[in-house]
Amino acid sequence: EVEGVSGNASKALVELFGKKGQTRCTKVAKDENEVVLDMDIIVNFGTKVQMVAEEVQKKVKNAVETMTGLGVPVVNVSVSGIVKETAVKIEEEL
């Protein structure tokens, strides 16, 4: 749900905490009351990477805390790639 991120991060979160189990783009370290998340994202060419990564951190932290009631002290976001928008549109059509 963050503009500039390629793919569907919300789907990854649903799969992470839903029936399908852990996704390839997320690593979770959990203790009794907290979780630490490591995420890989792909951003669209021309976006401000730092701003997009910070927005992903905020939204993921809020979503996980709301869904689980657990504290999220850290969301580590790594940019694993950059794609042109034309590549994203072609992928969405498939």
PDB file of C-alpha atoms in Angstrom:
ATOM      1  CA  GLU A   1       0.000   0.000   0.000  1.00  0.00           C
ATOM      2  CA  VAL A   2       3.011   2.297  -0.304  1.00  0.00           C
ATOM      3  CA  GLU A   3       3.399   4.212  -3.531  1.00  0.00           C
ATOM      4  CA  GLY A   4       6.690   3.384  -5.208  1.00  0.00           C
ATOM      5  CA  VAL A   5       6.873  -0.220  -3.983  1.00  0.00           C
ATOM      6  CA  SER A   6       6.609  -2.846  -6.679  1.00  0.00           C
ATOM      7  CA  GLY A   7       4.441  -5.826  -5.796  1.00  0.00           C
ATOM      8  CA  ASN A   8       1.885  -6.316  -3.080  1.00  0.00           C
ATOM      9  CA  ALA A   9       3.365  -5.962   0.412  1.00  0.00           C
ATOM     10  CA  SER A  10      -0.037  -6.311   2.083  1.00  0.00           C
ATOM     11  CA  LYS A  11      -0.465  -9.740   0.456  1.00  0.00           C
ATOM     12  CA  ALA A  12       2.908 -10.759   1.889  1.00  0.00           C
ATOM     13  CA  LEU A  13       1.778  -9.723   5.385  1.00  0.00           C
ATOM     14  CA  VAL A  14      -1.471 -11.653   5.066  1.00  0.00           C
ATOM     15  CA  GLU A  15       0.471 -14.734   3.973  1.00  0.00           C
ATOM     16  CA  LEU A  16       2.953 -14.222   6.801  1.00  0.00           C
ATOM     17  CA  PHE A  17       0.315 -14.172   9.534  1.00  0.00           C
ATOM     18  CA  GLY A  18      -2.290 -16.249   7.684  1.00  0.00           C
ATOM     19  CA  LYS A  19      -2.516 -19.865   6.648  1.00  0.00           C
ATOM     20  CA  LYS A  20       0.168 -19.877   3.971  1.00  0.00           C
ATOM     21  CA  GLY A  21       3.093 -19.358   6.342  1.00  0.00           C
ATOM     22  CA  GLN A  22       6.181 -17.228   5.948  1.00  0.00           C
ATOM     23  CA  THR A  23       6.905 -15.536   2.638  1.00  0.00           C
ATOM     24  CA  ARG A  24      10.254 -15.342   0.916  1.00  0.00           C
ATOM     25  CA  CYS A  25      10.555 -11.587   1.418  1.00  0.00           C
ATOM     26  CA  THR A  26      10.085 -11.476   5.186  1.00  0.00           C
ATOM     27  CA  LYS A  27      11.984 -12.806   8.180  1.00  0.00           C
ATOM     28  CA  VAL A  28      10.462 -12.678  11.638  1.00  0.00           C
ATOM     29  CA  ALA A  29      12.210 -12.897  15.004  1.00  0.00           C
ATOM     30  CA  LYS A  30       9.691 -13.171  17.845  1.00  0.00           C
ATOM     31  CA  ASP A  31       9.904 -13.324  21.597  1.00  0.00           C
ATOM     32  CA  GLU A  32       6.986 -13.236  24.062  1.00  0.00           C
ATOM     33  CA  ASN A  33       5.696  -9.721  23.373  1.00  0.00           C
ATOM     34  CA  GLU A  34       7.656  -8.379  20.400  1.00  0.00           C
ATOM     35  CA  VAL A  35       8.527  -9.177  16.818  1.00  0.00           C
ATOM     36  CA  VAL A  36      11.369  -7.867  14.683  1.00  0.00           C
ATOM     37  CA  LEU A  37      10.741  -7.942  10.938  1.00  0.00           C
ATOM     38  CA  ASP A  38      13.258  -8.024   8.091  1.00  0.00           C
ATOM     39  CA  MET A  39      11.744  -7.246   4.690  1.00  0.00           C
ATOM     40  CA  ASP A  40      13.067  -7.053   1.159  1.00  0.00           C
ATOM     41  CA  ILE A  41      11.234  -4.702  -1.198  1.00  0.00           C
ATOM     42  CA  ILE A  42      11.544  -3.764  -4.837  1.00  0.00           C
ATOM     43  CA  VAL A  43      10.941  -0.115  -5.654  1.00  0.00           C
ATOM     44  CA  ASN A  44       9.851   1.545  -8.861  1.00  0.00           C
ATOM     45  CA  PHE A  45      12.464   3.488 -10.797  1.00  0.00           C
ATOM     46  CA  GLY A  46      12.384   7.211 -10.024  1.00  0.00           C
ATOM     47  CA  THR A  47      11.061   6.952  -6.478  1.00  0.00           C
ATOM     48  CA  LYS A  48      12.869   8.351  -3.467  1.00  0.00           C
ATOM     49  CA  VAL A  49      14.108   5.125  -1.946  1.00  0.00           C
ATOM     50  CA  GLN A  50      14.688   6.412   1.586  1.00  0.00           C
ATOM     51  CA  MET A  51      11.209   7.947   1.810  1.00  0.00           C
ATOM     52  CA  VAL A  52       9.568   4.791   0.450  1.00  0.00           C
ATOM     53  CA  ALA A  53      11.495   2.556   2.876  1.00  0.00           C
ATOM     54  CA  GLU A  54      10.524   4.748   5.845  1.00  0.00           C
ATOM     55  CA  GLU A  55       6.868   4.677   4.808  1.00  0.00           C
ATOM     56  CA  VAL A  56       6.985   0.873   4.511  1.00  0.00           C
ATOM     57  CA  GLN A  57       8.480   0.677   8.008  1.00  0.00           C
ATOM     58  CA  LYS A  58       5.681   2.815   9.467  1.00  0.00           C
ATOM     59  CA  LYS A  59       2.845   0.983   7.714  1.00  0.00           C
ATOM     60  CA  VAL A  60       4.168  -2.509   8.438  1.00  0.00           C
ATOM     61  CA  LYS A  61       4.790  -1.646  12.102  1.00  0.00           C
ATOM     62  CA  ASN A  62       1.255  -0.288  12.470  1.00  0.00           C
ATOM     63  CA  ALA A  63      -0.369  -3.210  10.610  1.00  0.00           C
ATOM     64  CA  VAL A  64       1.459  -5.914  12.581  1.00  0.00           C
ATOM     65  CA  GLU A  65       0.829  -4.231  15.930  1.00  0.00           C
ATOM     66  CA  THR A  66      -2.857  -3.839  15.073  1.00  0.00           C
ATOM     67  CA  MET A  67      -3.272  -7.412  13.800  1.00  0.00           C
ATOM     68  CA  THR A  68      -1.315  -9.190  16.529  1.00  0.00           C
ATOM     69  CA  GLY A  69      -1.199  -6.923  19.566  1.00  0.00           C
ATOM     70  CA  LEU A  70       2.559  -7.518  19.721  1.00  0.00           C
ATOM     71  CA  GLY A  71       5.104  -4.703  19.867  1.00  0.00           C
ATOM     72  CA  VAL A  72       7.252  -4.094  16.808  1.00  0.00           C
ATOM     73  CA  PRO A  73      10.420  -2.277  17.891  1.00  0.00           C
ATOM     74  CA  VAL A  74      12.171  -2.679  14.522  1.00  0.00           C
ATOM     75  CA  VAL A  75      11.186  -3.167  10.891  1.00  0.00           C
ATOM     76  CA  ASN A  76      14.337  -3.561   8.795  1.00  0.00           C
ATOM     77  CA  VAL A  77      13.691  -2.760   5.139  1.00  0.00           C
ATOM     78  CA  SER A  78      16.214  -3.691   2.469  1.00  0.00           C
ATOM     79  CA  VAL A  79      15.810  -2.608  -1.136  1.00  0.00           C
ATOM     80  CA  SER A  80      16.600  -5.686  -3.198  1.00  0.00           C
ATOM     81  CA  GLY A  81      15.916  -4.138  -6.582  1.00  0.00           C
ATOM     82  CA  ILE A  82      14.602  -1.316  -8.717  1.00  0.00           C
ATOM     83  CA  VAL A  83      12.241  -1.866 -11.648  1.00  0.00           C
ATOM     84  CA  LYS A  84      10.922   0.362 -14.407  1.00  0.00           C
ATOM     85  CA  GLU A  85       7.171   0.975 -14.367  1.00  0.00           C
ATOM     86  CA  THR A  86       6.743  -0.682 -17.768  1.00  0.00           C
ATOM     87  CA  ALA A  87       8.058  -3.944 -16.292  1.00  0.00           C
ATOM     88  CA  VAL A  88       5.564  -3.625 -13.424  1.00  0.00           C
ATOM     89  CA  LYS A  89       2.630  -3.080 -15.813  1.00  0.00           C
ATOM     90  CA  ILE A  90       3.593  -6.112 -17.894  1.00  0.00           C
ATOM     91  CA  GLU A  91       3.834  -8.247 -14.740  1.00  0.00           C
ATOM     92  CA  GLU A  92       0.384  -7.070 -13.560  1.00  0.00           C
ATOM     93  CA  GLU A  93      -1.148  -8.013 -16.911  1.00  0.00           C
ATOM     94  CA  LEU A  94       0.132 -11.584 -16.631  1.00  0.00           C
TER      95      LEU A  94
END
